[in-house]
Amino acid sequence: MGRKTQITKEVILEAALRMLIREGYAAITVKTLAAELGCSTQPIVWHFENMAGFRRAFFAYCVDYARSQFAVWNGSLDDLLTETARGYITIACNMPNFFRFVFVDNQEECKGSEAVQKLQMNNTKKIVELLCREKGLTEEKSEAFLMNYEFYIHGIASYTASGFCNYPEAEIIAMANRAKDAFLAYEMR
């Protein structure tokens, strides 16, 4: 009798990520995930107990994957702002199901996710600090700029991922850059 192949938690999450990107979260059930893996439902239930446990672990896995999609920041304020926008927009254009799952449909998981909160807080602190130092803005004006810019980026990426906006990715990034310049000019006046 041959040895059984063990299906790890990582293998399950990776298969679910492929399904999410391809078909959306609604397509992922214990049975469809087992079919994707070519196994019984037992390994999935053993690792996650139920779909609620799976969803929590999967959301955290997706947040880490999203983080890996952003370019490494090289130190300049403009690059940090541009690469943040580019990351969201690229995900929205190329993986709309993934974007909606991570950035739109999971407010509760997002609020409770230490990884998301830490990522957002670290970027916010960096950007505010750089705006104060490089642009001479007050902390209040820096935060106002950042709120406007983030709302714009999230909005246009959400429109894109939902299919309401069908502009090419390069054009959307250019729009985000123009918005960045306009919001910054407004706060610097």
Short mmCIF file of C-alpha atoms in Angstrom, two decimals:
data_model
loop_
_atom_site.label_atom_id
_atom_site.label_comp_id
_atom_site.label_asym_id
_atom_site.label_seq_id
_atom_site.Cartn_x
_atom_site.Cartn_y
_atom_site.Cartn_z
CA MET A 1 0.00 0.00 0.00
CA GLY A 2 1.42 3.38 -0.99
CA ARG A 3 1.97 6.24 1.39
CA LYS A 4 -0.74 8.90 1.41
CA THR A 5 0.24 12.39 0.34
CA GLN A 6 -0.29 14.93 3.09
CA ILE A 7 -2.03 18.10 2.00
CA THR A 8 -0.67 21.00 4.00
CA LYS A 9 -2.45 24.13 5.08
CA GLU A 10 -0.23 26.12 2.69
CA VAL A 11 -1.20 23.93 -0.27
CA ILE A 12 -4.89 24.39 0.57
CA LEU A 13 -4.55 28.18 0.88
CA GLU A 14 -2.60 28.41 -2.38
CA ALA A 15 -5.30 26.42 -4.20
CA ALA A 16 -7.97 28.67 -2.70
CA LEU A 17 -6.02 31.73 -3.85
CA ARG A 18 -5.96 30.39 -7.42
CA MET A 19 -9.72 29.79 -7.23
CA LEU A 20 -10.34 33.25 -5.77
CA ILE A 21 -8.40 34.99 -8.52
CA ARG A 22 -10.01 32.89 -11.24
CA GLU A 23 -13.63 32.57 -10.02
CA GLY A 24 -14.21 34.73 -6.94
CA TYR A 25 -14.78 33.81 -3.30
CA ALA A 26 -18.35 32.58 -3.82
CA ALA A 27 -16.94 29.66 -5.84
CA ILE A 28 -14.91 28.40 -2.88
CA THR A 29 -16.60 25.73 -0.78
CA VAL A 30 -15.10 22.76 1.01
CA LYS A 31 -16.20 20.55 -1.89
CA THR A 32 -14.97 22.80 -4.71
CA LEU A 33 -11.67 23.37 -2.93
CA ALA A 34 -11.25 19.61 -2.47
CA ALA A 35 -11.96 19.15 -6.17
CA GLU A 36 -9.34 21.81 -7.02
CA LEU A 37 -6.84 19.91 -4.87
CA GLY A 38 -7.90 16.50 -6.15
CA CYS A 39 -8.54 15.18 -2.65
CA SER A 40 -11.34 14.51 -0.20
CA THR A 41 -12.72 17.24 2.05
CA GLN A 42 -10.97 15.70 5.07
CA PRO A 43 -7.68 17.69 4.88
CA ILE A 44 -9.57 20.98 4.62
CA VAL A 45 -11.82 20.21 7.56
CA TRP A 46 -8.86 18.92 9.57
CA HIS A 47 -6.82 22.11 9.04
CA PHE A 48 -9.65 24.65 9.41
CA GLU A 49 -12.57 22.90 11.18
CA ASN A 50 -15.19 24.87 9.25
CA MET A 51 -15.60 27.60 6.65
CA ALA A 52 -15.41 30.36 9.27
CA GLY A 53 -11.98 29.10 10.34
CA PHE A 54 -10.94 28.75 6.72
CA ARG A 55 -12.13 32.28 5.90
CA ARG A 56 -10.09 33.84 8.74
CA ALA A 57 -6.94 32.00 7.75
CA PHE A 58 -7.54 32.64 4.06
CA PHE A 59 -8.08 36.36 4.58
CA ALA A 60 -4.76 36.63 6.45
CA TYR A 61 -3.08 34.64 3.66
CA CYS A 62 -4.57 37.00 1.06
CA VAL A 63 -3.39 40.09 2.97
CA ASP A 64 0.15 38.70 2.93
CA TYR A 65 -0.19 37.98 -0.79
CA ALA A 66 -1.48 41.51 -1.41
CA ARG A 67 1.51 42.94 0.47
CA SER A 68 3.83 40.96 -1.81
CA GLN A 69 2.26 42.64 -4.86
CA PHE A 70 3.44 46.11 -3.84
CA ALA A 71 6.86 47.29 -5.00
CA VAL A 72 9.50 47.92 -2.39
CA TRP A 73 9.64 51.56 -1.40
CA ASN A 74 13.03 53.16 -2.10
CA GLY A 75 12.76 56.19 0.13
CA SER A 76 11.22 59.08 -1.77
CA LEU A 77 7.79 60.40 -0.89
CA ASP A 78 6.67 60.50 -4.51
CA ASP A 79 7.74 56.89 -5.07
CA LEU A 80 5.94 55.73 -1.93
CA LEU A 81 2.71 57.45 -2.98
CA THR A 82 2.98 56.32 -6.61
CA GLU A 83 3.85 52.71 -5.75
CA THR A 84 1.01 52.49 -3.23
CA ALA A 85 -1.45 53.62 -5.90
CA ARG A 86 0.15 51.37 -8.52
CA GLY A 87 -0.13 48.36 -6.22
CA TYR A 88 -3.86 48.82 -5.58
CA ILE A 89 -4.61 49.65 -9.22
CA THR A 90 -2.59 46.74 -10.60
CA ILE A 91 -4.36 44.30 -8.30
CA ALA A 92 -7.75 45.78 -9.22
CA CYS A 93 -7.01 45.57 -12.96
CA ASN A 94 -5.40 42.13 -13.02
CA MET A 95 -7.11 40.33 -10.12
CA PRO A 96 -10.51 41.96 -9.61
CA ASN A 97 -11.95 39.03 -7.62
CA PHE A 98 -8.96 39.15 -5.29
CA PHE A 99 -9.20 42.95 -4.92
CA ARG A 100 -12.88 42.79 -4.01
CA PHE A 101 -12.30 40.00 -1.48
CA VAL A 102 -9.43 41.75 0.31
CA PHE A 103 -10.23 45.44 -0.05
CA VAL A 104 -14.01 45.69 -0.46
CA ASP A 105 -16.06 42.74 0.76
CA ASN A 106 -14.43 42.00 4.10
CA GLN A 107 -14.87 45.00 6.34
CA GLU A 108 -15.11 42.85 9.48
CA GLU A 109 -12.00 40.79 8.73
CA CYS A 110 -10.17 43.96 7.72
CA LYS A 111 -11.06 45.77 10.95
CA GLY A 112 -9.94 42.80 13.03
CA SER A 113 -6.78 42.05 11.06
CA GLU A 114 -3.64 43.04 12.90
CA ALA A 115 -1.67 42.62 9.66
CA VAL A 116 -3.88 45.11 7.80
CA GLN A 117 -3.89 47.58 10.69
CA LYS A 118 -0.11 47.37 11.08
CA LEU A 119 0.46 47.82 7.35
CA GLN A 120 -1.90 50.80 7.17
CA MET A 121 -0.49 52.42 10.32
CA ASN A 122 3.14 52.01 9.23
CA ASN A 123 2.47 53.49 5.78
CA THR A 124 0.38 56.33 7.24
CA LYS A 125 3.11 57.26 9.71
CA LYS A 126 5.80 57.16 7.00
CA ILE A 127 3.79 59.26 4.57
CA VAL A 128 2.76 61.86 7.16
CA GLU A 129 6.35 62.15 8.36
CA LEU A 130 7.64 62.58 4.81
CA LEU A 131 4.95 65.13 3.91
CA CYS A 132 5.86 67.20 6.95
CA ARG A 133 9.60 66.97 6.28
CA GLU A 134 9.71 67.19 2.47
CA LYS A 135 6.71 69.40 1.74
CA GLY A 136 6.58 71.46 4.93
CA LEU A 137 2.97 70.51 5.63
CA THR A 138 1.57 70.36 9.11
CA GLU A 139 0.55 66.97 10.44
CA GLU A 140 -3.11 67.96 10.05
CA LYS A 141 -2.68 68.95 6.39
CA SER A 142 -0.61 65.82 5.73
CA GLU A 143 -3.38 63.64 7.15
CA ALA A 144 -6.01 65.52 5.10
CA PHE A 145 -3.98 64.98 1.92
CA LEU A 146 -3.53 61.30 2.70
CA MET A 147 -7.22 60.75 3.42
CA ASN A 148 -8.22 62.38 0.10
CA TYR A 149 -5.58 60.49 -1.87
CA GLU A 150 -6.42 57.12 -0.29
CA PHE A 151 -10.16 57.63 -0.87
CA TYR A 152 -9.49 58.48 -4.52
CA ILE A 153 -7.22 55.49 -5.09
CA HIS A 154 -9.53 53.08 -3.32
CA GLY A 155 -12.51 54.47 -5.22
CA ILE A 156 -10.97 54.19 -8.66
CA ALA A 157 -9.56 50.74 -7.88
CA SER A 158 -12.98 49.62 -6.62
CA TYR A 159 -14.67 50.95 -9.76
CA THR A 160 -12.09 49.08 -11.83
CA ALA A 161 -12.42 45.78 -9.94
CA SER A 162 -16.22 46.02 -10.16
CA GLY A 163 -16.13 46.58 -13.92
CA PHE A 164 -17.60 50.10 -13.79
CA CYS A 165 -14.36 51.60 -15.08
CA ASN A 166 -12.62 50.04 -18.05
CA TYR A 167 -9.65 52.32 -18.62
CA PRO A 168 -6.24 50.77 -19.29
CA GLU A 169 -4.09 50.29 -16.20
CA ALA A 170 -1.49 52.87 -17.31
CA GLU A 171 -4.23 55.48 -17.75
CA ILE A 172 -5.67 54.79 -14.29
CA ILE A 173 -2.21 55.14 -12.74
CA ALA A 174 -1.76 58.45 -14.59
CA MET A 175 -5.15 59.61 -13.24
CA ALA A 176 -4.04 58.68 -9.70
CA ASN A 177 -0.81 60.65 -10.16
CA ARG A 178 -2.74 63.72 -11.35
CA ALA A 179 -5.06 63.40 -8.34
CA LYS A 180 -2.04 63.10 -6.04
CA ASP A 181 -0.57 66.31 -7.47
CA ALA A 182 -3.91 68.14 -7.16
CA PHE A 183 -4.55 67.02 -3.58
CA LEU A 184 -1.00 67.96 -2.60
CA ALA A 185 -1.25 71.40 -4.28
CA TYR A 186 -4.51 72.03 -2.42
CA GLU A 187 -2.94 71.28 0.96
CA MET A 188 0.18 73.34 0.16
CA ARG A 189 -1.71 76.50 -0.76
#
